[in-house]
PDB file of C-alpha atoms and ligand atoms in Angstrom:
ATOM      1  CA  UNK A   1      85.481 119.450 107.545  1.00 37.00           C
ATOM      2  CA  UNK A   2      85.490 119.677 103.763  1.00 38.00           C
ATOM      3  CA  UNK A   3      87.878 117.866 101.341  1.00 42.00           C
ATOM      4  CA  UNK A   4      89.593 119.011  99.044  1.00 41.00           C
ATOM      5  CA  UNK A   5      87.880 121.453  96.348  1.00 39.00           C
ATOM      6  CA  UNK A   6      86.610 120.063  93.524  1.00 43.00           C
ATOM      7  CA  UNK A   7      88.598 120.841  89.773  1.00 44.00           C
ATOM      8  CA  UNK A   8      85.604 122.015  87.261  1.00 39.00           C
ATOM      9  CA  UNK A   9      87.831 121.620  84.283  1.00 43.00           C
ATOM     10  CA  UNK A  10      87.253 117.688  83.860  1.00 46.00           C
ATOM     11  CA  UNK A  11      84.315 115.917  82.837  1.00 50.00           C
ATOM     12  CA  UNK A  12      81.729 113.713  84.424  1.00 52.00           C
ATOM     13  CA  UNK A  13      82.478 114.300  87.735  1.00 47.00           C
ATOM     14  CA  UNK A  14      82.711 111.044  90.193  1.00 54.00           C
ATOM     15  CA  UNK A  15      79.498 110.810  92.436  1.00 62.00           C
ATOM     16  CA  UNK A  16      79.754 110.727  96.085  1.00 85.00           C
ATOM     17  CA  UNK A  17      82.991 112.601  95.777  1.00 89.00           C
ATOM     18  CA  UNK A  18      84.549 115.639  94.720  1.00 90.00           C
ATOM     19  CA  UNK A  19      87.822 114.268  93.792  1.00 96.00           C
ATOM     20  CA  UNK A  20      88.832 113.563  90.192  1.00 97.00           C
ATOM     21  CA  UNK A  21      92.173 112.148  90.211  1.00 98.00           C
ATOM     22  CA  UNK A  22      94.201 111.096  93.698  1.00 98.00           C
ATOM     23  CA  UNK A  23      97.202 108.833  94.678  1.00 98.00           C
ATOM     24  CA  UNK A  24      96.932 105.980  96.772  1.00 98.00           C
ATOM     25  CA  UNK A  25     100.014 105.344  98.802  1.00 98.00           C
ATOM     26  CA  UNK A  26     100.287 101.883 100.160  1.00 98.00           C
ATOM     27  CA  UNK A  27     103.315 100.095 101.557  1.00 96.00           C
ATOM     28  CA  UNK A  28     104.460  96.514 100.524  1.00 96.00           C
ATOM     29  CA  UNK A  29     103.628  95.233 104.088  1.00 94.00           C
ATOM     30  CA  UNK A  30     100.039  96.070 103.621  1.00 94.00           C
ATOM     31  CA  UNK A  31     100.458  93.166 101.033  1.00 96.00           C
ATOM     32  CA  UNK A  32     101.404  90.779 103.293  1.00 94.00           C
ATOM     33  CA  UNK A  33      98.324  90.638 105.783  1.00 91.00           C
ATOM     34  CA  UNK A  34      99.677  88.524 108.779  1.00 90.00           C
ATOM     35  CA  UNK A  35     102.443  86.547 106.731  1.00 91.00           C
ATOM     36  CA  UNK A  36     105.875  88.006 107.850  1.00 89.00           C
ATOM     37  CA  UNK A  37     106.999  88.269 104.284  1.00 94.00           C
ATOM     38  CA  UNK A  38     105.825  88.112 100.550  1.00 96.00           C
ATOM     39  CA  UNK A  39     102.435  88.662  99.508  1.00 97.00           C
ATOM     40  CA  UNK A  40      99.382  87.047 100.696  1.00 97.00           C
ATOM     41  CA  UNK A  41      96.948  86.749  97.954  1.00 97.00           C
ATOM     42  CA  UNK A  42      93.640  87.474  99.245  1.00 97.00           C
ATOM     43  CA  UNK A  43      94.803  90.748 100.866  1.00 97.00           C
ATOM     44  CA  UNK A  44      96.080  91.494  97.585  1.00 98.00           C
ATOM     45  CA  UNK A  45      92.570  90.858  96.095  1.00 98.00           C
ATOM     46  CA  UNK A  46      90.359  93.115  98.901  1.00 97.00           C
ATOM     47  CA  UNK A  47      92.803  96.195  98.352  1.00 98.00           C
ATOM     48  CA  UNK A  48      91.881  95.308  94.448  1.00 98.00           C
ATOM     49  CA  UNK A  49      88.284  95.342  95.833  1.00 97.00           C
ATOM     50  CA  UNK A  50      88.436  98.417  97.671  1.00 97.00           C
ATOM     51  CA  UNK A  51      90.334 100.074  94.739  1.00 98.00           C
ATOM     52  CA  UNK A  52      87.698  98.998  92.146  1.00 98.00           C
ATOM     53  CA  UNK A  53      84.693 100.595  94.197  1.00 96.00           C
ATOM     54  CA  UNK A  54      86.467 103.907  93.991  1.00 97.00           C
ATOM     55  CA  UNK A  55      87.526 103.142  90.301  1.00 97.00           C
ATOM     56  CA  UNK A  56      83.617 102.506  89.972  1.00 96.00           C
ATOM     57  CA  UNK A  57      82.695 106.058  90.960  1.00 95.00           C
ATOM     58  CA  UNK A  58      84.921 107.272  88.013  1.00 95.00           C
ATOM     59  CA  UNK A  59      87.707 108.619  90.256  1.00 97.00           C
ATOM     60  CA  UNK A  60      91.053 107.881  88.318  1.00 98.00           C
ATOM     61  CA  UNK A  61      93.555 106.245  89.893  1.00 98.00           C
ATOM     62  CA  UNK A  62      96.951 106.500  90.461  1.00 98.00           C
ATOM     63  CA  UNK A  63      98.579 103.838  92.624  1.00 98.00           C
ATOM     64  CA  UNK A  64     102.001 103.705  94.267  1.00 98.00           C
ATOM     65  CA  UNK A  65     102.800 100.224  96.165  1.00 98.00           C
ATOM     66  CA  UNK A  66     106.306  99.850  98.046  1.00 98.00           C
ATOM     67  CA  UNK A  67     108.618  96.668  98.510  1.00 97.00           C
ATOM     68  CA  UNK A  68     108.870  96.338 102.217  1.00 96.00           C
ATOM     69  CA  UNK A  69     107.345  93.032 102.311  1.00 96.00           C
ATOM     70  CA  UNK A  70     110.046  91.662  99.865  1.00 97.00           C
ATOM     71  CA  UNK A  71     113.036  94.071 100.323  1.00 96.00           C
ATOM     72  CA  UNK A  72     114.647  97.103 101.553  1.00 94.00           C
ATOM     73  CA  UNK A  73     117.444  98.885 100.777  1.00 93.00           C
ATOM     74  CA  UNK A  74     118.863  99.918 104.358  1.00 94.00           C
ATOM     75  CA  UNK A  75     118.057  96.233 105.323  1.00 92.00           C
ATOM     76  CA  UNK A  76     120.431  94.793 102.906  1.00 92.00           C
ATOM     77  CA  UNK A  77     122.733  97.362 103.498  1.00 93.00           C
ATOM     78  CA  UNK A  78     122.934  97.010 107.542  1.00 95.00           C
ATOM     79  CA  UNK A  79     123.938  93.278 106.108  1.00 94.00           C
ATOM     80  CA  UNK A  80     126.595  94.876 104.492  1.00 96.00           C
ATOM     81  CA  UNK A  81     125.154  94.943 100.696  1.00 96.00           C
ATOM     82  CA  UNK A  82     126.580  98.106  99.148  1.00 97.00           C
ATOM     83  CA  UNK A  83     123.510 100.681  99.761  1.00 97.00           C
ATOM     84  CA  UNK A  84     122.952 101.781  95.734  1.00 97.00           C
ATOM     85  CA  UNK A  85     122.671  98.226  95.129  1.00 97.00           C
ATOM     86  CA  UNK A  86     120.245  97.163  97.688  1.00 97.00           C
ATOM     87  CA  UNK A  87     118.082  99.949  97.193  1.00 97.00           C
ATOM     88  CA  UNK A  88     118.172  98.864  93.424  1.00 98.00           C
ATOM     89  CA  UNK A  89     116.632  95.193  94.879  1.00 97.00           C
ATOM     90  CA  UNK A  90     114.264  97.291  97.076  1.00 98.00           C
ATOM     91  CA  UNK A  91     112.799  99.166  93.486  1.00 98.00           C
ATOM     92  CA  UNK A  92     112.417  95.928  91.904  1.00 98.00           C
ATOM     93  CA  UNK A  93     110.794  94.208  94.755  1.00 98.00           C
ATOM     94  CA  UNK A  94     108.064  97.003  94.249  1.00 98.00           C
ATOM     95  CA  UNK A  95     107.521  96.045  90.525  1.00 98.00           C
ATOM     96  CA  UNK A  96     106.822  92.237  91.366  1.00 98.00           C
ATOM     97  CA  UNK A  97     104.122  94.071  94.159  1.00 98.00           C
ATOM     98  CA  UNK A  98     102.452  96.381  90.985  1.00 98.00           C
ATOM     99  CA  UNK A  99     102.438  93.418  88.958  1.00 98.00           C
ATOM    100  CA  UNK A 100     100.555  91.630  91.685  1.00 98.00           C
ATOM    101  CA  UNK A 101      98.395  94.173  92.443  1.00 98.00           C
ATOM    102  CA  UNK A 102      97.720  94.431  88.328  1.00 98.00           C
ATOM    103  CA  UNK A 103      96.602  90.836  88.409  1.00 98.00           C
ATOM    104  CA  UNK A 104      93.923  91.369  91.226  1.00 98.00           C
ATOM    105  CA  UNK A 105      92.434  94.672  89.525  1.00 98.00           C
ATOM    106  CA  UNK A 106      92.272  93.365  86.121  1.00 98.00           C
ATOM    107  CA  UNK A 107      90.883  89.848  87.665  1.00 98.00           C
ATOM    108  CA  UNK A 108      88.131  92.201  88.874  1.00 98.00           C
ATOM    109  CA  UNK A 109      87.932  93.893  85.333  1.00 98.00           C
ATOM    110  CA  UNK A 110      89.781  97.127  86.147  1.00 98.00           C
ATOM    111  CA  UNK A 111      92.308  98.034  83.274  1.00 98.00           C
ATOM    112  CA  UNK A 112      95.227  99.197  84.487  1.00 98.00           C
ATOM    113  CA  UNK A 113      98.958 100.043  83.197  1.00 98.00           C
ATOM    114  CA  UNK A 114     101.641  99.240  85.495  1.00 98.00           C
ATOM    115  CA  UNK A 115     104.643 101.780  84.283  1.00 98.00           C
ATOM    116  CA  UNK A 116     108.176 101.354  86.184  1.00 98.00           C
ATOM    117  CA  UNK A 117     110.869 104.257  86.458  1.00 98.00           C
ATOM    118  CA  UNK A 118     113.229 101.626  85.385  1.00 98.00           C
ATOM    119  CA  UNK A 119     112.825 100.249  81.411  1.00 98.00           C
ATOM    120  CA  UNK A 120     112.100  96.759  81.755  1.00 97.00           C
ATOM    121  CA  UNK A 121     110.029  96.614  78.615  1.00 97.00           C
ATOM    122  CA  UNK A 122     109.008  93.174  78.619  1.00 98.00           C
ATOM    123  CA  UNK A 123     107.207  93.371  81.461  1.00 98.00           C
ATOM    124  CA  UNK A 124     105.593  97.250  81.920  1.00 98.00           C
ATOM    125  CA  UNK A 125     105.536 100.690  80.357  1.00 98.00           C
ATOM    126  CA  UNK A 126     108.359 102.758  80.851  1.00 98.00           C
ATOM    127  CA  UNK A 127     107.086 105.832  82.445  1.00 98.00           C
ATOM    128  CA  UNK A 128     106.490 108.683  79.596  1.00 98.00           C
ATOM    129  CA  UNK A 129     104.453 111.627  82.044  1.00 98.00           C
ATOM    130  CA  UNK A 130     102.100 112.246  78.544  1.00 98.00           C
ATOM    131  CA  UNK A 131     101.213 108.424  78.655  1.00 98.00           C
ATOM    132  CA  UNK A 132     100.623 108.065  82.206  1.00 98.00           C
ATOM    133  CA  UNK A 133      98.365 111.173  81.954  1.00 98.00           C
ATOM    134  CA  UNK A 134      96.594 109.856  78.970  1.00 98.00           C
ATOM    135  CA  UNK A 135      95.960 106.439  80.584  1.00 98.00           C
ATOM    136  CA  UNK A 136      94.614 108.174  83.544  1.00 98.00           C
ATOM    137  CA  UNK A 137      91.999 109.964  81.240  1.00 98.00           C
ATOM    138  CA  UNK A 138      90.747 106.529  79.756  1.00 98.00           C
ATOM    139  CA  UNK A 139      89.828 105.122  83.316  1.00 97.00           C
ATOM    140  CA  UNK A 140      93.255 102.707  83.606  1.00 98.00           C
ATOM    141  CA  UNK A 141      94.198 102.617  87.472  1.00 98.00           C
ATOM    142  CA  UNK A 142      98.012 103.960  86.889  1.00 98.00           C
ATOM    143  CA  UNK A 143     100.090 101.641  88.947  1.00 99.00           C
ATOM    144  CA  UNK A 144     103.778 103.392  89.376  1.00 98.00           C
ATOM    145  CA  UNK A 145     106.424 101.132  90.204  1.00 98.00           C
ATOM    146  CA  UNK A 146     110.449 100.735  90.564  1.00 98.00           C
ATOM    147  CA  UNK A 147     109.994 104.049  93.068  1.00 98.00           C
ATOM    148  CA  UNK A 148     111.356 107.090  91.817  1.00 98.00           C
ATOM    149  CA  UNK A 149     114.240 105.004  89.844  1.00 98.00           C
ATOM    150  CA  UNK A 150     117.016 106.062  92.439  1.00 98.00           C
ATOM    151  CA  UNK A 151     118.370 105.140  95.412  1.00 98.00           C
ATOM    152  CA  UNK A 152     118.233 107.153  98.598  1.00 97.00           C
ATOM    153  CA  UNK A 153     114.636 107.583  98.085  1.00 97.00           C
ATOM    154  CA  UNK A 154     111.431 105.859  99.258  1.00 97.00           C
ATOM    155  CA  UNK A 155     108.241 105.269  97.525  1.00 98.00           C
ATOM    156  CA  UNK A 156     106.156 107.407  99.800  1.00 98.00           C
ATOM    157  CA  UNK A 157     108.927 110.293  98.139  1.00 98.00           C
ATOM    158  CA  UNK A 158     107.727 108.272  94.720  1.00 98.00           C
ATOM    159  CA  UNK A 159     103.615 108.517  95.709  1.00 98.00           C
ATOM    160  CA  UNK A 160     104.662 112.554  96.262  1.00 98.00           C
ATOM    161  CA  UNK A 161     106.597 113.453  93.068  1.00 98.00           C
ATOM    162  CA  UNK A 162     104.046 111.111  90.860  1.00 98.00           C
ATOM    163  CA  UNK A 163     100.993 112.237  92.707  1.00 98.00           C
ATOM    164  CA  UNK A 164     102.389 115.890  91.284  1.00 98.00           C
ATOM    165  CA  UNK A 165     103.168 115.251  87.979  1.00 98.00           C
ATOM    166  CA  UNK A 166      99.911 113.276  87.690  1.00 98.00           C
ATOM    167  CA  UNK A 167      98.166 116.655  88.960  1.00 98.00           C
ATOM    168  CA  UNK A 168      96.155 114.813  91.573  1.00 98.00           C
ATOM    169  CA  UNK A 169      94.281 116.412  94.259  1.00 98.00           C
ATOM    170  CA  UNK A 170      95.772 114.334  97.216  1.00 98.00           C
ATOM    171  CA  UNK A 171      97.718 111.194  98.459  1.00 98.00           C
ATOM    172  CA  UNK A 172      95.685 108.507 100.260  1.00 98.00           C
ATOM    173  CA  UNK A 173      97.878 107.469 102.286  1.00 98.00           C
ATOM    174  CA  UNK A 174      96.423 103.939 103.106  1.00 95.00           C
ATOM    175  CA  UNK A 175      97.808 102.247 106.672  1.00 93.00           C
ATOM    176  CA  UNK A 176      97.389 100.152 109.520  1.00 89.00           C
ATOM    177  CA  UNK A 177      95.830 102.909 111.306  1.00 93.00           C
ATOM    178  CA  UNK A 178      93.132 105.332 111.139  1.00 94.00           C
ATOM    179  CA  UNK A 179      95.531 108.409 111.188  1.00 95.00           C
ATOM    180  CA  UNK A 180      98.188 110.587 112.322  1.00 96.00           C
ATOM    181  CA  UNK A 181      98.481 110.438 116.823  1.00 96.00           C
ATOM    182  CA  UNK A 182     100.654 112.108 118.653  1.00 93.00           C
ATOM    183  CA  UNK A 183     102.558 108.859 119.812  1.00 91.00           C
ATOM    184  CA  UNK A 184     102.100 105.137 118.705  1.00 91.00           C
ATOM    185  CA  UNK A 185      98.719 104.071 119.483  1.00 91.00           C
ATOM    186  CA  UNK A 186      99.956 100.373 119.257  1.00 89.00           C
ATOM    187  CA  UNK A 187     101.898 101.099 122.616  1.00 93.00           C
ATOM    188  CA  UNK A 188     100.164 104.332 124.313  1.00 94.00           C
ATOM    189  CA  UNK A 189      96.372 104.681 125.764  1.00 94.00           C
ATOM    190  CA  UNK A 190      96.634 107.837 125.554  1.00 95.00           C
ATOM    191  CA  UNK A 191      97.679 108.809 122.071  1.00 95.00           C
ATOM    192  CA  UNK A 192      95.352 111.329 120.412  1.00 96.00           C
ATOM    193  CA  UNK A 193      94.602 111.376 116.603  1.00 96.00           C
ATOM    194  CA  UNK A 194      95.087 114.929 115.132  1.00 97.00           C
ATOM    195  CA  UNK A 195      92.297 115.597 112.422  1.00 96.00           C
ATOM    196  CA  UNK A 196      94.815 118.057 110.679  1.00 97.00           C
ATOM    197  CA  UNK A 197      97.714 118.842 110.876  1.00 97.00           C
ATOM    198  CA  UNK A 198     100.429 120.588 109.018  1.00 97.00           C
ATOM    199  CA  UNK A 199     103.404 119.631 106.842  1.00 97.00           C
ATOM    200  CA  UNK A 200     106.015 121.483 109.150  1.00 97.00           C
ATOM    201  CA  UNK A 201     104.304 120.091 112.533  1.00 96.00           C
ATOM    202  CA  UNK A 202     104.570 116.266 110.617  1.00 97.00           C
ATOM    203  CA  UNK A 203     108.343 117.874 109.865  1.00 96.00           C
ATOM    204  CA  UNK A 204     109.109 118.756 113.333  1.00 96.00           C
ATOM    205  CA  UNK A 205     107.389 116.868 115.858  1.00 95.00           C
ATOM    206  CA  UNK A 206     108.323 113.304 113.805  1.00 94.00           C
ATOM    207  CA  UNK A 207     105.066 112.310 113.202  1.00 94.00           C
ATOM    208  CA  UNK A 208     106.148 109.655 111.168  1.00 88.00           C
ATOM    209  CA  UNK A 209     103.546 109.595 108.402  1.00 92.00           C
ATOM    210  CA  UNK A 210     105.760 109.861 105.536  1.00 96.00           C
ATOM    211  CA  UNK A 211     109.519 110.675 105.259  1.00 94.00           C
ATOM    212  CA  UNK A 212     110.734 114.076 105.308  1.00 96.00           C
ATOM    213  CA  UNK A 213     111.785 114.520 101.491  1.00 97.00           C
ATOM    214  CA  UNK A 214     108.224 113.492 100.605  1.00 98.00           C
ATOM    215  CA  UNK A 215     106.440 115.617 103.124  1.00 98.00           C
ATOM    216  CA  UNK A 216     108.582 118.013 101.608  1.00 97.00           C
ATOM    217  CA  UNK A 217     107.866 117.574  98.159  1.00 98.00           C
ATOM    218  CA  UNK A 218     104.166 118.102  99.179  1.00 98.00           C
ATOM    219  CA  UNK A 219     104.316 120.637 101.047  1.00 98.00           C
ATOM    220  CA  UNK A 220     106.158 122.760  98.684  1.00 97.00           C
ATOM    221  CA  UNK A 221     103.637 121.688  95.900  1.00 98.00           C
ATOM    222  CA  UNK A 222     100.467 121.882  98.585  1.00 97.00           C
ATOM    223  CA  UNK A 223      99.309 118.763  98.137  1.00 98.00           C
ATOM    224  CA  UNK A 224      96.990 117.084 101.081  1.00 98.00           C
ATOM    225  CA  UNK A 225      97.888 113.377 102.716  1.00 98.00           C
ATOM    226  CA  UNK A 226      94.879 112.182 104.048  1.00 97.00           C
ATOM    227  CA  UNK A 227      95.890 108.887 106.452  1.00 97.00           C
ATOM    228  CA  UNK A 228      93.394 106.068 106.999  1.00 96.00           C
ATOM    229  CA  UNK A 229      93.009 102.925 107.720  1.00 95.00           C
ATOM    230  CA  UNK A 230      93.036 100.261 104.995  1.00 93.00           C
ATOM    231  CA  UNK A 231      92.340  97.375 107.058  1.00 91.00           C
ATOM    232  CA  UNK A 232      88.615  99.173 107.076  1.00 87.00           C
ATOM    233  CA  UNK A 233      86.487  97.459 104.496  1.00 90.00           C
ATOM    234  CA  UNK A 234      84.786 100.250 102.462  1.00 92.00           C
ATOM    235  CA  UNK A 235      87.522 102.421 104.246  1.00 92.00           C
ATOM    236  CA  UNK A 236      89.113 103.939 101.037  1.00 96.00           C
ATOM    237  CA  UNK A 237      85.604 104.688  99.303  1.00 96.00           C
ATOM    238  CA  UNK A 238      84.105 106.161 102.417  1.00 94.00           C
ATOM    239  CA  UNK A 239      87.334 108.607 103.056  1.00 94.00           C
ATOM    240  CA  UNK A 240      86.619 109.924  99.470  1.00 94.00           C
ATOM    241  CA  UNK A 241      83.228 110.840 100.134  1.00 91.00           C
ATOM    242  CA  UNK A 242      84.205 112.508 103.584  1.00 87.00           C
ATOM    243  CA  UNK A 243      82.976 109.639 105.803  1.00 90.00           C
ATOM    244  CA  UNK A 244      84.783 108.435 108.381  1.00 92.00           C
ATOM    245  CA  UNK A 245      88.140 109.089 110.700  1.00 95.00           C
ATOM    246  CA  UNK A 246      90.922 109.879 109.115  1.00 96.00           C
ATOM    247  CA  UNK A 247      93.870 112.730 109.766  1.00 97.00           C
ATOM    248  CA  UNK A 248      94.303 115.538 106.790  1.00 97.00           C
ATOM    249  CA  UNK A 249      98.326 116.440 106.566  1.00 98.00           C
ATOM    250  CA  UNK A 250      98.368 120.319 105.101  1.00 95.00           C
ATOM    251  CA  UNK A 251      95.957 121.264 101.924  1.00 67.00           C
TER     252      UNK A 251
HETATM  253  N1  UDP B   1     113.656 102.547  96.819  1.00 91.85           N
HETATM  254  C1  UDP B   1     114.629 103.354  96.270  1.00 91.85           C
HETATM  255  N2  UDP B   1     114.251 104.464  95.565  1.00 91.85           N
HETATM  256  C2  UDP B   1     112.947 104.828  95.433  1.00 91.85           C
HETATM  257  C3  UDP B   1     111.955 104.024  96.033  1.00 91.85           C
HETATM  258  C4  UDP B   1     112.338 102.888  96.719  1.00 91.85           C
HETATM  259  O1  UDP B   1     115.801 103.072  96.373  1.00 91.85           O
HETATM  260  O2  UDP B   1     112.663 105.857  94.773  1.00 91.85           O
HETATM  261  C5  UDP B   1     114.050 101.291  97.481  1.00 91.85           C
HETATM  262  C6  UDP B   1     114.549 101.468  98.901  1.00 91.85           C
HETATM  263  O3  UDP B   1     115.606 100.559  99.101  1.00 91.85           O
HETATM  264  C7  UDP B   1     113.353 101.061  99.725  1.00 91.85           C
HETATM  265  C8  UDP B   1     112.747  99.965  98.888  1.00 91.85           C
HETATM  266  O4  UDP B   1     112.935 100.409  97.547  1.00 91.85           O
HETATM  267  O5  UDP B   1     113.725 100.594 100.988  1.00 91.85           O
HETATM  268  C9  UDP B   1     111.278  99.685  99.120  1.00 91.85           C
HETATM  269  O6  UDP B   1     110.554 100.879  99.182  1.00 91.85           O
HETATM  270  P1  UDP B   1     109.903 101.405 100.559  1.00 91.85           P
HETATM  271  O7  UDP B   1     110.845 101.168 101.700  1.00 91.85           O
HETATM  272  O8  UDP B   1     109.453 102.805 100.329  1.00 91.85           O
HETATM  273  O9  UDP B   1     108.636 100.434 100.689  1.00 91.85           O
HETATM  274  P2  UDP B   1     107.475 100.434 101.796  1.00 91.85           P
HETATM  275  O10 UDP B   1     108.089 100.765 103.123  1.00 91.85           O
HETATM  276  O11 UDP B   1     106.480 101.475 101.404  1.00 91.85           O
HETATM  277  O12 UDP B   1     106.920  99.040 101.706  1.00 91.85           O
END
């Protein structure tokens, strides 16, 4: 199977791989390696390690990270924290996650901009779409934080709306797992991982990859969600160049 088409318009295209510009999509837990909470440094530098060897074959790189790992909104609400609120705590739990994640790339001497959907101008950009563009162009890994800015939504919703106006070519949806099965793999044998599937099967069977505004959003905009495993080392360098197992969502 071939990935997705490569866009002629930019220059020096990236070797080993045909994409120019993508999204990775990581949750806050993925932060966390076997801790139960917060963020455990060294998993926070190999993602920085894995994202640098892609940054290294000129891709550029937009990142989304969520909060999980520090807060979420229908947590604090089931506790009886009004929900706007909590989902307020769960945006700026995903800031102190890009600003980690900003420390490990630039440790590895990877510029990067993290730019929130919430002014907080002492500490990141604001997010101006011409900036964020323009940063892309000059080889900064874009790290999006603070979600989409409103409540109701999730970040995977804030991967998908960025990973538009960014104009990249897919989401890399990076997880515990090496793709989309048909049931938890964790608990069933027998689950089977789909290579591809579509947007509407994701919609309708309850595949659970992302949530259904942001499968939406993508599939209304065709953009691909590739799932893989980011506990693979390598794993995010070898799915751009078509190696390894992975599942393709639409595209
Ligand atoms: N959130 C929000 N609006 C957004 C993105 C996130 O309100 O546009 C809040 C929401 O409370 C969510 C929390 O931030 O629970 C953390 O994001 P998410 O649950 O997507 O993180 P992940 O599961 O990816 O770690």
């Amino acid at each position: 199977m071939t990935l997705a088409p490569a866009q002629p318009t930019r220059e020096q295209p990236a070797r080993e791989t045909t994409y120019r510009r993508v999204m990775l999509k990581i949750s806050g837990e993925a932060l966390m390696g076997n801790e139960g909470y917060g963020l455990h440094p060294p998993t926070v530098q190999r993602i920085a390690e894995e994202v640098k060897s892609v940054h290294d074959l000129g891709v550029e790189i937009c990142m989304v990270i969520g909060g999980g790992n520090i807060f979420r909104g229908l947590q604090g609400s089931a506790q009886g924290m009004e929900r706007t609120t909590a989902d307020y705590m769960g945006m700026l739990a995903t800031v102190m996650n890009a600003l980690a994640m900003q420390s490990a790339l630039e440790g590895l001497g990877v510029f990067t901009r993290v730019i929130s959907a919430i002014p907080m101008d002492q500490v990141c950009e604001p997010y101006i779409r011409r900036r964020a563009v323009r940063h892309l162009e000059k080889k900064r890994v874009c790290i999006f934080a603070a979600g989409t800015g409103n409540p109701y939504f999730t970040t995977d919703t804030a991967a998908t709306l960025r990973a538009n106006e960014m104009k990249c070519e897919a989401i890399f949806k990076g997880t515990k797992v090496d793709g989309v099965y048909d049931k938890d793999p964790a608990k069933f044998d027998d689950a089977t991982r789909y290579d591809t599937v579509s947007y509407d099967d994701v919609l309708a069977k309850r595949l659970g990859v992302m949530d259904a505004s942001a499968i939406a959003l993508a599939r209304d905009n065709n953009l691909p969600i590739i799932v893989f495993s980011l506990d693979e080392p390598g794993g995010f360098r070898g799915i751009l160049a078509g190696e390894g197992t992975y599942t393709k969502v639409g595209g």
